[in-house]
Tab-separated table of C-alpha atoms and ligand atoms in Angstrom:
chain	number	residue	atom	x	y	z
A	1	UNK	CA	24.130	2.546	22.032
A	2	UNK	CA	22.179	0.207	20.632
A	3	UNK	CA	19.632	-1.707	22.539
A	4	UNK	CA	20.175	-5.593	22.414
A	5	UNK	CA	17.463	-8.249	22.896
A	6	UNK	CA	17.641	-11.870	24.422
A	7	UNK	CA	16.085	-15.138	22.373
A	8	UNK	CA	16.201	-18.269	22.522
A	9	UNK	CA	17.735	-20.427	19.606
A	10	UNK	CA	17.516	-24.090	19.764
A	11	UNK	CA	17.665	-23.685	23.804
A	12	UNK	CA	20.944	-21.267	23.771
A	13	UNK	CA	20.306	-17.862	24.647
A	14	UNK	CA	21.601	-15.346	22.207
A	15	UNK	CA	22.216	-11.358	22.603
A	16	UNK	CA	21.330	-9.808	19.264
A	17	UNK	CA	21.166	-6.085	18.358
A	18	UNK	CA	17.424	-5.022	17.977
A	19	UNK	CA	16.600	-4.751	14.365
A	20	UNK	CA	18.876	-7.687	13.191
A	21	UNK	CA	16.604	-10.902	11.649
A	22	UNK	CA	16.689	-13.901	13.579
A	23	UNK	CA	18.879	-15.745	10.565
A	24	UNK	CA	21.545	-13.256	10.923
A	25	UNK	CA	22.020	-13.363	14.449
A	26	UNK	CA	22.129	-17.322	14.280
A	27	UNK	CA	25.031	-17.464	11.892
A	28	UNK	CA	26.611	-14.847	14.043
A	29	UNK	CA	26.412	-17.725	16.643
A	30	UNK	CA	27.186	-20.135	14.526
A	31	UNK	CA	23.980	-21.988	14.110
A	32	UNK	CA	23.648	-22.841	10.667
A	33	UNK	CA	20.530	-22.095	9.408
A	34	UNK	CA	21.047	-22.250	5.110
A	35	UNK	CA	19.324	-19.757	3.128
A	36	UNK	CA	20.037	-18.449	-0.366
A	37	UNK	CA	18.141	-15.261	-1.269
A	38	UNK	CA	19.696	-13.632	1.618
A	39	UNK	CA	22.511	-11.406	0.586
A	40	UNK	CA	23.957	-9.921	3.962
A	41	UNK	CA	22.959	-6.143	4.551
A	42	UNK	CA	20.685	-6.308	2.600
A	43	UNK	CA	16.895	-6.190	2.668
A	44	UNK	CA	15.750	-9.880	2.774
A	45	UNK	CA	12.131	-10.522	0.482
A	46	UNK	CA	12.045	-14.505	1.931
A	47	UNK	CA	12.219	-16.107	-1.809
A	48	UNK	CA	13.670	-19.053	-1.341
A	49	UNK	CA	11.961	-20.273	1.830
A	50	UNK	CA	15.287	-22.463	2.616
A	51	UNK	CA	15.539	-20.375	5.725
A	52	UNK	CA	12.556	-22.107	7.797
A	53	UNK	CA	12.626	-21.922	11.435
A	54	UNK	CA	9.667	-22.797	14.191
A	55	UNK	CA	9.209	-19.994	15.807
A	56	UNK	CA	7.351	-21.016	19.437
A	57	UNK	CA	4.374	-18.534	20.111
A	58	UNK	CA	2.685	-19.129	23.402
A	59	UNK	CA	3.566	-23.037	23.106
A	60	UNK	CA	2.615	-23.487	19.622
A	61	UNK	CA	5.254	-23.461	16.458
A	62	UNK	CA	4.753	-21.855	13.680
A	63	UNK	CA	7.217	-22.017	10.553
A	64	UNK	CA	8.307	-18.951	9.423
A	65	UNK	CA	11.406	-17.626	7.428
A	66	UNK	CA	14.315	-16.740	9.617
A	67	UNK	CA	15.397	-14.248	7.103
A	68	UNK	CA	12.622	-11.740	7.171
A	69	UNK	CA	12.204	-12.330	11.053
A	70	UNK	CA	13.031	-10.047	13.208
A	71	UNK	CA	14.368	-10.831	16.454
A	72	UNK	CA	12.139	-9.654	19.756
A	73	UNK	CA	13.131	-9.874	23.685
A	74	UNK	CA	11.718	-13.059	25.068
A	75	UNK	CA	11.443	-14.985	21.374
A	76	UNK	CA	11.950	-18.648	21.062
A	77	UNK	CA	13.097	-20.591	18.145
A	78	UNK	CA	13.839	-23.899	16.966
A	79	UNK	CA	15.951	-24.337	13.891
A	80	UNK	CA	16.787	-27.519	13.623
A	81	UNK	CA	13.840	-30.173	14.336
A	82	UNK	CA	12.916	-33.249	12.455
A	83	UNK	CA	9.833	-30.836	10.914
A	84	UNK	CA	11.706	-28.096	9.775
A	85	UNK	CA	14.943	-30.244	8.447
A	86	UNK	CA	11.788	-32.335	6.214
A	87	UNK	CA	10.249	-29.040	4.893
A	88	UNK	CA	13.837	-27.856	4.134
A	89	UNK	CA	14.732	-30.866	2.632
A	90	UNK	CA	11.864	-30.978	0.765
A	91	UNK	CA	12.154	-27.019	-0.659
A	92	UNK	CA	15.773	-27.758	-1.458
A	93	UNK	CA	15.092	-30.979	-3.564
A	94	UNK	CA	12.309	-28.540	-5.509
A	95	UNK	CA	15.352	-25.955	-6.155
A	96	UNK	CA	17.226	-28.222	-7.148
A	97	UNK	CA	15.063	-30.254	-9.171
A	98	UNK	CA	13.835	-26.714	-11.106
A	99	UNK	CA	17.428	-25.651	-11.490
A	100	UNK	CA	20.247	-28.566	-11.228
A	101	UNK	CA	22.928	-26.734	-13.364
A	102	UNK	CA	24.539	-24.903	-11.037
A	103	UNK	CA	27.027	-25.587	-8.400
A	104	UNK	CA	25.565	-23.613	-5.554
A	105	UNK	CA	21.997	-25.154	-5.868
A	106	UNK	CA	23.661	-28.589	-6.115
A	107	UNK	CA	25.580	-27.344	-2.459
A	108	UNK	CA	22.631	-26.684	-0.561
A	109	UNK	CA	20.682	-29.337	-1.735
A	110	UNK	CA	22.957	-31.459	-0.258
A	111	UNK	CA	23.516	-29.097	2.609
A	112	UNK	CA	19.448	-29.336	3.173
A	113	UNK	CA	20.618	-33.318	3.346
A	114	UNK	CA	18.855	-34.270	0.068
A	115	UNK	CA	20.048	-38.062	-0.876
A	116	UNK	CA	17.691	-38.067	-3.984
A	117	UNK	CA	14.958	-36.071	-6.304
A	118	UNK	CA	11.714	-37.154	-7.012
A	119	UNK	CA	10.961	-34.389	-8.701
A	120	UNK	CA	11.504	-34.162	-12.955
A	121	UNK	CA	14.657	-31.690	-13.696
A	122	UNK	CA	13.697	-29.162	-15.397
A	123	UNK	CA	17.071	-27.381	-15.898
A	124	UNK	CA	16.014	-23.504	-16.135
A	125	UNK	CA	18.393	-21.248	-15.788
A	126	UNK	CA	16.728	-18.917	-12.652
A	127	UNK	CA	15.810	-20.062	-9.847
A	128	UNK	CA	13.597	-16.551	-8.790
A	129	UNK	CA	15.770	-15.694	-5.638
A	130	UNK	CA	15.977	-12.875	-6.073
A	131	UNK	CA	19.739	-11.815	-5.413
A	132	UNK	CA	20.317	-10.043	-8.407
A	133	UNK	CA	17.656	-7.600	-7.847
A	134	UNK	CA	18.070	-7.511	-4.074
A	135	UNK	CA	21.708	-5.970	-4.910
A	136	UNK	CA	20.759	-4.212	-7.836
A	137	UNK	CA	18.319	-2.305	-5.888
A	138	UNK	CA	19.895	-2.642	-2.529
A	139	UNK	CA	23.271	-2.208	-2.817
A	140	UNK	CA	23.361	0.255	-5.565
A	141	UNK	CA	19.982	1.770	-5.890
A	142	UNK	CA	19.193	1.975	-9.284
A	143	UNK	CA	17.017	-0.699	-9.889
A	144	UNK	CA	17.724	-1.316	-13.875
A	145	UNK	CA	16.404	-5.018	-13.248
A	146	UNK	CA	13.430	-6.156	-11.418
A	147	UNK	CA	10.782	-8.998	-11.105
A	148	UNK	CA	8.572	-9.219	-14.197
A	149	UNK	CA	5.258	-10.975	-14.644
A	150	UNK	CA	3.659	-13.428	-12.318
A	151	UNK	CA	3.073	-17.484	-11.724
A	152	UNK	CA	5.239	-19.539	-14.237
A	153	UNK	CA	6.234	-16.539	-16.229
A	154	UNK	CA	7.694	-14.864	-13.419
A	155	UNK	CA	11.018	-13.968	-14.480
A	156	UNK	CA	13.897	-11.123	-14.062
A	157	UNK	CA	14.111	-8.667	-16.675
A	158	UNK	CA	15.073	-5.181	-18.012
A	159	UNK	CA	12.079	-3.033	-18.702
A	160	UNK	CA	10.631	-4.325	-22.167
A	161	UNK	CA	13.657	-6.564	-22.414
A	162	UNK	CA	15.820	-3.922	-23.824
A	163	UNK	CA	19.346	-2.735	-21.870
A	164	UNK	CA	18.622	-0.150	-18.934
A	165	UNK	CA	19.630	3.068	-19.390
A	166	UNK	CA	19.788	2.443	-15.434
A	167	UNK	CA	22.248	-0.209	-15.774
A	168	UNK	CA	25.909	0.390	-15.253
A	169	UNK	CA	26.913	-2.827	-15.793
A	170	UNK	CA	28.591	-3.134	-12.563
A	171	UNK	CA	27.869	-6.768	-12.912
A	172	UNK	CA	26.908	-7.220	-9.421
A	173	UNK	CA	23.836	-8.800	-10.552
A	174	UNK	CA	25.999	-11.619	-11.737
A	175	UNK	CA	28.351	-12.109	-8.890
A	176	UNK	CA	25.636	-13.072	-6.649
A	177	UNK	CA	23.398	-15.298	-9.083
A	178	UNK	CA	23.691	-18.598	-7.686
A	179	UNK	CA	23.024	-19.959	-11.210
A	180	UNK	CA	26.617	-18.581	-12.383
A	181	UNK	CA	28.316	-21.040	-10.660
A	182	UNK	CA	29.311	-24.431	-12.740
A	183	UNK	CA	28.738	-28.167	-11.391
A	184	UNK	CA	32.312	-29.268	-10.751
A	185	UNK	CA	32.039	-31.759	-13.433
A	186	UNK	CA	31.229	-28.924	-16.397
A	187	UNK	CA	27.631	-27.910	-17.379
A	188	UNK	CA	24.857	-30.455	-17.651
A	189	UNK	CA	23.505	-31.598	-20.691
A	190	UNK	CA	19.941	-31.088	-21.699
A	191	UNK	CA	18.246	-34.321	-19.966
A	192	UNK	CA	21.392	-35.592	-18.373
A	193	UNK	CA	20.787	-33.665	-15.293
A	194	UNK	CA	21.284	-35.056	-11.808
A	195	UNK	CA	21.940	-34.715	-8.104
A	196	UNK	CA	25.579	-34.630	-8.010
A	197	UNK	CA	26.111	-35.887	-4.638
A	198	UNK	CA	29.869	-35.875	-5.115
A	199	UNK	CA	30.429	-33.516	-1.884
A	200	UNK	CA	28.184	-35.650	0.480
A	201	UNK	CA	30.685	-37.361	2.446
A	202	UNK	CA	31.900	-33.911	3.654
A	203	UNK	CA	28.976	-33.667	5.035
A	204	UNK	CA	29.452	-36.788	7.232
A	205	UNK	CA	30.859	-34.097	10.080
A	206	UNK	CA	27.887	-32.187	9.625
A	207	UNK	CA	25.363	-34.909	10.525
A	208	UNK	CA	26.904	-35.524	13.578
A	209	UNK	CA	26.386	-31.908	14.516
A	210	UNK	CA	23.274	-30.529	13.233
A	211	UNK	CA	22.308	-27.482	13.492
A	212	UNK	CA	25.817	-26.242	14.127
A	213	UNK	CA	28.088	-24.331	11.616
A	214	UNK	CA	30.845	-26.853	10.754
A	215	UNK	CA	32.658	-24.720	7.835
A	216	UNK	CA	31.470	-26.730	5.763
A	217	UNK	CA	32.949	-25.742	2.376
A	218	UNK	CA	29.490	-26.274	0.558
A	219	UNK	CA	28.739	-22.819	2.168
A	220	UNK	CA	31.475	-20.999	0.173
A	221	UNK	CA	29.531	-22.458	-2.887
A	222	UNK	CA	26.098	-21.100	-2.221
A	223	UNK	CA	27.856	-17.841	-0.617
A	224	UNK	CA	26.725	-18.374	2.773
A	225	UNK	CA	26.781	-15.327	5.161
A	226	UNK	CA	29.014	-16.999	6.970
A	227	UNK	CA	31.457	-17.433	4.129
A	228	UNK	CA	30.942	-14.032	2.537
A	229	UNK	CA	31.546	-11.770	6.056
A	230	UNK	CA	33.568	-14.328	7.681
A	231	UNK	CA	36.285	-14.057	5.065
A	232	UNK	CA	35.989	-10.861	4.490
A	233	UNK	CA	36.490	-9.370	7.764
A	234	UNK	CA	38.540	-12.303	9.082
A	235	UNK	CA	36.380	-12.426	12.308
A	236	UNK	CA	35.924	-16.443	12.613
A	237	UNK	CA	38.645	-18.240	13.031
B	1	UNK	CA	-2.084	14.033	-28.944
B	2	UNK	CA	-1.406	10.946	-27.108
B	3	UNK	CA	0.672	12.843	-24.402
B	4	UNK	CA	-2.414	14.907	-23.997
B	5	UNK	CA	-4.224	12.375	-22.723
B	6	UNK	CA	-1.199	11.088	-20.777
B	7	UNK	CA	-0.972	14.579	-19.136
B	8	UNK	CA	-4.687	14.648	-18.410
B	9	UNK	CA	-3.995	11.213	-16.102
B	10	UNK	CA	-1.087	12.386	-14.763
B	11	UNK	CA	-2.897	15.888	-13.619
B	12	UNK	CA	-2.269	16.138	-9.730
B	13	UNK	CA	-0.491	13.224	-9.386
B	14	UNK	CA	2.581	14.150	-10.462
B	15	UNK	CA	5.421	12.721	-8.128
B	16	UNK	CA	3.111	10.906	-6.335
B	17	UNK	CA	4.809	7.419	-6.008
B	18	UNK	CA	2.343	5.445	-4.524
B	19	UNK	CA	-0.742	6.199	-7.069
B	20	UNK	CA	0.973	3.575	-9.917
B	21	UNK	CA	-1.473	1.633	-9.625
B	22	UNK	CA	-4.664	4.026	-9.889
B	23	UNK	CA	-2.553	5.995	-12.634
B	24	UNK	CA	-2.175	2.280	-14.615
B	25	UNK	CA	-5.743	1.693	-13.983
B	26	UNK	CA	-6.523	5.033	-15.820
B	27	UNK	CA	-4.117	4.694	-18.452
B	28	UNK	CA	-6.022	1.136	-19.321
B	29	UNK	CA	-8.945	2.425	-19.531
B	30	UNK	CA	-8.390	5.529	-21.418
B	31	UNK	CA	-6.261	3.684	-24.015
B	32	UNK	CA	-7.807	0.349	-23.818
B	33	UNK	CA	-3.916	-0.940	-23.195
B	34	UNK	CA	-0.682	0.021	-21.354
B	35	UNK	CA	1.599	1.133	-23.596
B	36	UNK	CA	5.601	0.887	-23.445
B	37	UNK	CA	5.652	4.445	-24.050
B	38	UNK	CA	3.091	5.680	-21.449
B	39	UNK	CA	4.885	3.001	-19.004
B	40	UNK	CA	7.580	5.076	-19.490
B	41	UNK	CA	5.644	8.873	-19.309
B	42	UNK	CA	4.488	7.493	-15.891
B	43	UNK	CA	7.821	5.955	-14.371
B	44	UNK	CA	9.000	9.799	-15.210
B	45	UNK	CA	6.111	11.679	-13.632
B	46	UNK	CA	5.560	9.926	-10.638
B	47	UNK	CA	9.019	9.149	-10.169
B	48	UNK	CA	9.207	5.058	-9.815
B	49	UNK	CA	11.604	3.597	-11.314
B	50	UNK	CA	10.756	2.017	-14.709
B	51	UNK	CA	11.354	-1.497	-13.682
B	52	UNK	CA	8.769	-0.950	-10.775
B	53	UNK	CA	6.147	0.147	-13.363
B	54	UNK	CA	7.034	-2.443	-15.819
B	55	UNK	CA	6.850	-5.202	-13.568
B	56	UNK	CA	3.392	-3.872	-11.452
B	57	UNK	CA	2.239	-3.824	-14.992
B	58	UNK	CA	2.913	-6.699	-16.073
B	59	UNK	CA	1.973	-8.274	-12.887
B	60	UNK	CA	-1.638	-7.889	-13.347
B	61	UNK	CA	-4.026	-9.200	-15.290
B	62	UNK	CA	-6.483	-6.255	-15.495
B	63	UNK	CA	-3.528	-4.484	-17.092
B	64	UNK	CA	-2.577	-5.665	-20.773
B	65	UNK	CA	0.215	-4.759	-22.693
B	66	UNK	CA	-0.721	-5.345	-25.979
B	67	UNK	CA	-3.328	-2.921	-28.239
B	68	UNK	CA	-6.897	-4.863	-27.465
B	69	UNK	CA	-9.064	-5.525	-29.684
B	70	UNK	CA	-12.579	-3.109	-30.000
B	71	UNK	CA	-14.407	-6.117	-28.632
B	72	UNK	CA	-12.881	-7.647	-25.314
B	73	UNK	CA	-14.774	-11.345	-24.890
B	74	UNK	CA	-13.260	-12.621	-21.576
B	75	UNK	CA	-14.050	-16.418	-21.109
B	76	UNK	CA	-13.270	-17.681	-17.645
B	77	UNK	CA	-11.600	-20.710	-16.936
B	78	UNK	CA	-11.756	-21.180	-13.731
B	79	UNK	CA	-12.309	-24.355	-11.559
B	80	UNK	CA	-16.167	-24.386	-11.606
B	81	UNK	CA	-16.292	-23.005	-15.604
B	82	UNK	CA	-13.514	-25.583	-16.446
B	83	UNK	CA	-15.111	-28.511	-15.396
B	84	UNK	CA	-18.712	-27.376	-16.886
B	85	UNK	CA	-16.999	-27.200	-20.140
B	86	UNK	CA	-14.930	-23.700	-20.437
B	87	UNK	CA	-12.047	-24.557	-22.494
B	88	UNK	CA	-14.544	-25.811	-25.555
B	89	UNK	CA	-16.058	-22.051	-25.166
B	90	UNK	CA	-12.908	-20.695	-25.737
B	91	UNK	CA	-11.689	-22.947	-28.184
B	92	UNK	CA	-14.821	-21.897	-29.938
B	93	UNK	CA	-13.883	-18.293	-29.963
B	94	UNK	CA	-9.880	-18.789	-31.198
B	95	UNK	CA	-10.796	-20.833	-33.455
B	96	UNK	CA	-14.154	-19.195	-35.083
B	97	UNK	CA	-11.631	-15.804	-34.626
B	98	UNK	CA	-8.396	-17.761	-35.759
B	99	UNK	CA	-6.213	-15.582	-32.596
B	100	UNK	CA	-4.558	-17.393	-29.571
B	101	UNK	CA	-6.010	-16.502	-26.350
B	102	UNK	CA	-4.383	-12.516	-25.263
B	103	UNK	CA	-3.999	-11.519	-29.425
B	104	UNK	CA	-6.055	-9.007	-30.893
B	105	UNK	CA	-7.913	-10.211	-34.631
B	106	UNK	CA	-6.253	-8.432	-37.464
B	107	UNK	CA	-9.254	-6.372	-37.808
B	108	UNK	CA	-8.970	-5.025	-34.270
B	109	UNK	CA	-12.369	-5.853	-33.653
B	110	UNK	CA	-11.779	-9.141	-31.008
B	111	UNK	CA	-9.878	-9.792	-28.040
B	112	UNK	CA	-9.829	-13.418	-26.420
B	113	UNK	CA	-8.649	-13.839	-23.182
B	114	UNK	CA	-9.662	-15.727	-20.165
B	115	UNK	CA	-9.411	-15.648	-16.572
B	116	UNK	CA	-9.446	-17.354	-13.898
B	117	UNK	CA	-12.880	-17.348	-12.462
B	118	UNK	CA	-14.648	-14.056	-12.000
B	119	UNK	CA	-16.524	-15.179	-8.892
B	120	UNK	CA	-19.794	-16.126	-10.575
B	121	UNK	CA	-19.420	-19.661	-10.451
B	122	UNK	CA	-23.093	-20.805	-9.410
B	123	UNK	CA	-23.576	-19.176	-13.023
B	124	UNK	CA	-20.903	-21.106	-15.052
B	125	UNK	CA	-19.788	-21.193	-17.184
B	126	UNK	CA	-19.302	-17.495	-17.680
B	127	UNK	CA	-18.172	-15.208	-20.472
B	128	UNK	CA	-17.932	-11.850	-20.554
B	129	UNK	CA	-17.896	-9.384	-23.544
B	130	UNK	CA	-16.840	-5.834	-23.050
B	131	UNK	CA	-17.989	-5.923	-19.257
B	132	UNK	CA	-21.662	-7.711	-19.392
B	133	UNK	CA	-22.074	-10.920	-18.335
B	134	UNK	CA	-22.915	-13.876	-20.270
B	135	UNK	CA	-24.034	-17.110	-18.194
B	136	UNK	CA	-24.683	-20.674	-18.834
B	137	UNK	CA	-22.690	-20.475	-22.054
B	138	UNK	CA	-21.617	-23.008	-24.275
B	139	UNK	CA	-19.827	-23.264	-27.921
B	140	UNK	CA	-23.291	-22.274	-29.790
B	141	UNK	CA	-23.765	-19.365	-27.740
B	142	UNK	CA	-20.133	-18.379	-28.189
B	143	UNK	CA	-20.485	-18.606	-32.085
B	144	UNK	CA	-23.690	-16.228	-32.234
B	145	UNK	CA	-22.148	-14.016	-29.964
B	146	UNK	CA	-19.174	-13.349	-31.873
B	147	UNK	CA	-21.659	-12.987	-34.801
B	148	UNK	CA	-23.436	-10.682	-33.691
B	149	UNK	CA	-20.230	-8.277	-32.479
B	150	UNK	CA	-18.559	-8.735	-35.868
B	151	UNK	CA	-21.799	-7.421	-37.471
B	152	UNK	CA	-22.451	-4.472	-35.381
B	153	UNK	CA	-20.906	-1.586	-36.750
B	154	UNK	CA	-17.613	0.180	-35.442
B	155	UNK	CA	-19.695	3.077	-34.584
B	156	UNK	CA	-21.602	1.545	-32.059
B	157	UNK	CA	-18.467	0.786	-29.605
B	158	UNK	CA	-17.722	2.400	-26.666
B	159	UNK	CA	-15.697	0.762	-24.469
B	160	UNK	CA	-13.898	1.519	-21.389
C	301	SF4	S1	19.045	-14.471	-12.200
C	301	SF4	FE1	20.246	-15.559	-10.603
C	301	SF4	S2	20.280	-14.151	-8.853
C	301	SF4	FE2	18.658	-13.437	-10.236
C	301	SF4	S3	16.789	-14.409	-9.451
C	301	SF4	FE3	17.604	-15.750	-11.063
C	301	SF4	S4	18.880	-17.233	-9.974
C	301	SF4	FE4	18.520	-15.542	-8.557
C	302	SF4	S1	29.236	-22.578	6.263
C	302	SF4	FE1	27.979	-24.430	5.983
C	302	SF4	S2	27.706	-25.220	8.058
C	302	SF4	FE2	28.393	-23.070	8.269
C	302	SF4	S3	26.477	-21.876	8.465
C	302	SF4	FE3	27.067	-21.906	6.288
C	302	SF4	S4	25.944	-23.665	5.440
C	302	SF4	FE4	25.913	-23.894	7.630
C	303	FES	S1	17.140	-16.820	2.901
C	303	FES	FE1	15.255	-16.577	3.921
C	303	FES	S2	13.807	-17.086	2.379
C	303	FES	FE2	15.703	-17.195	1.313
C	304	FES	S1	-14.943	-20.451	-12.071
C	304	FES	FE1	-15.896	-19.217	-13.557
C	304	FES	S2	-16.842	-17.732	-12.334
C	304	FES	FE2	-15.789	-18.897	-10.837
């Protein structure tokens, strides 16, 4: 049996199974919190930070990543205030800025509401989440690519560069790289990039719900959990 | 030969996960680098995955990758060094040595790297060479003190 635990999400109470992470029992719910490193069952390592939540602690908030959270009896959350839609907002636009090419990041930027970057684009082709070495690890075990190096030349990489003898090139590494997925309008050209914006007004619906899970098809994108179980085990409607 | 040495390390550790670091920290000092090949020696002996070693390797500065040179002059760069003149010191020692910062001198007698501050700072700014400390240094000092290194014989280093 396993032993379930009451919190508190944005003033709803929720039932989750102990050991589940506060982001995974909101999108059960559907509360939408959006993350991106997060690959469901697997082990989260809070890369992307798009996942921010206050978590209430004897009346004062801290923000904290719902994804490497784990739920406790009693807990109280709130996912969806003016602070922690700014901060969001604010990572997203960073992600985006650092890595425009690429429909998913262009999703939940505008997701994370972002109407504009301030930031120069770099266009790089990685933005660190993570995914492919969460699943290469994770799912399968073998570990043939992992983080190398550290501060800006932090990148993912074979040992010495060469191919893994690990490797089976299952190419699940690439399903899950947000950073495989093209801008609607075809690949950006060096110094051309932008915020696409083009998929904003569907997310006219979703501004008059925050905080809730409206379907919105951005999520299919980015490969929100809700997308990726949802579909797959036809649960939600 | 080399896998003697390697061996020697790995005595007693063997399948011991969780002593990559202190294993890295010996191979760096018996070697004077990590190399691709012990890398992989110790991803086999203590049984963590290659990628794991590669990337705790490369992960740290005290670790280098690269052969060093038999002279390792460390300038640091940090904020309190920087703004009392650091980067001229170093710019003094690539350029009297002709190697960017992290390359060994064809001669394998120099190393130049730099770090970011070695928690000396009342001192700045700071160089070290082969583990003593140099304070108050500035471009001069740099230039004798390569001069001096380059004339000492290769007999007389030690390092590790
Ligand atoms: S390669 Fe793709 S999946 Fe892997 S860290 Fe970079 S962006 Fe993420
Ligand atoms: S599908 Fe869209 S609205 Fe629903 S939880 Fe995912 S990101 Fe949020
Ligand atoms: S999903 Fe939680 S930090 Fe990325
Ligand atoms: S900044 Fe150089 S020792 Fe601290």
């Amino acid at each position: 049996m396993v032993q379930k635990v009451t919190i508190n999400i944005d003033g709803m109470s929720i039932r989750a199974p102990k050991g589940t992470s506060v982001l995974d029992a909101a999108l059960e719910y559907g509360i939408c919190i959006p993350h991106l490193c997060h690959v469901p069952y697997l082990s989260d390592i809070g890369a992307c930070r798009l996942c921010i939540v206050e978590h209430v602690v004897n009346g004062r908030a801290k923000i904290t990543t719902s994804c490497t959270l784990l739920v406790e009896e009693g807990m109280v959350i709130l996912s969806n205030t003016e602070k922690v839609r700014k901060l969001r907002r604010n990572i997203a636009e960073l992600i985006v800025a650092e890595a425009p090419n690429s429909r998913a990041i262009q999703d939940i930027a505008i997701r994370c509401g972002v109407k504009e970057v301030r930031y120069p684009f770099r266009n790089n082709d990685c933005i660190l989440c993570g995914r492919c070495v969460q699943v290469c690890t994770g799912r399968y075990g073998v570990k043939a690519i992992g983080f190398v190096g550290r501060g800006k030349d932090r990148r993912v990489e074979t040992p010495f560069n060469l191919h893994s003898d690990l490797c089976r090139n299952c190419g699940a590494c690439i399903d899950v790289c947000p950073m495989t997925v093209v801008p609607c309008d075809g690949p950006m050209k060096v110094g051309e990039e932008r915020l696409c914006g083009k998929c904003e007004p569907k997310m006219a619906f979703a501004e008059e719900t925050p905080g809730f899970c409206v379907w919105c098809d951005l999520g299919e994108g980015f490969q929100c959990e809700r997308y990726t179980l949802g579909v797959r085990n036809q649960a939600y409607p | 030969m080399t896998d003697l040495k390697l061996a020697s390390i790995l005595e007693g550790r063997r399948s011991q996960p969780h002593q990559l670091i202190e294993v890295l920290q010996d191979v760096q000092e018996r070697y004077g680098y990590v190399s691709e090949e012990a890398m992989r020696g110790v991803s086999r002996e203590l049984g963590v995955p290659l990628t794991e070693v590669y990337g705790v390797a490369s992960f740290y500065k005290a670790f280098s990758l690269k052969p060093r040179g038999k002279n390792i002059i460390t300038v640091c760069t940090g904020t309190a060094c920087h703004v009392r003149g650091s980067k001229m010191i170093l710019n003094q020692a690539t350029g009297q040595l002709g190697v960017s910062p992290g390359e060994m001198t064809k001669d394998g007698l120099f190393t130049i790297e730099h770090v970011n501050c070695i928690g000396a700072c009342a001192l700045g700014p700071v160089v070290t060479e082969n583990g003593s400390c140099h304070h108050h240094m500035n471009p001069g000092m740099m230039r004798k003190l390569i001069e001096s290194l380059g004339d000492r014989s290769p007999e007389d280093f030690s390092h590790g």
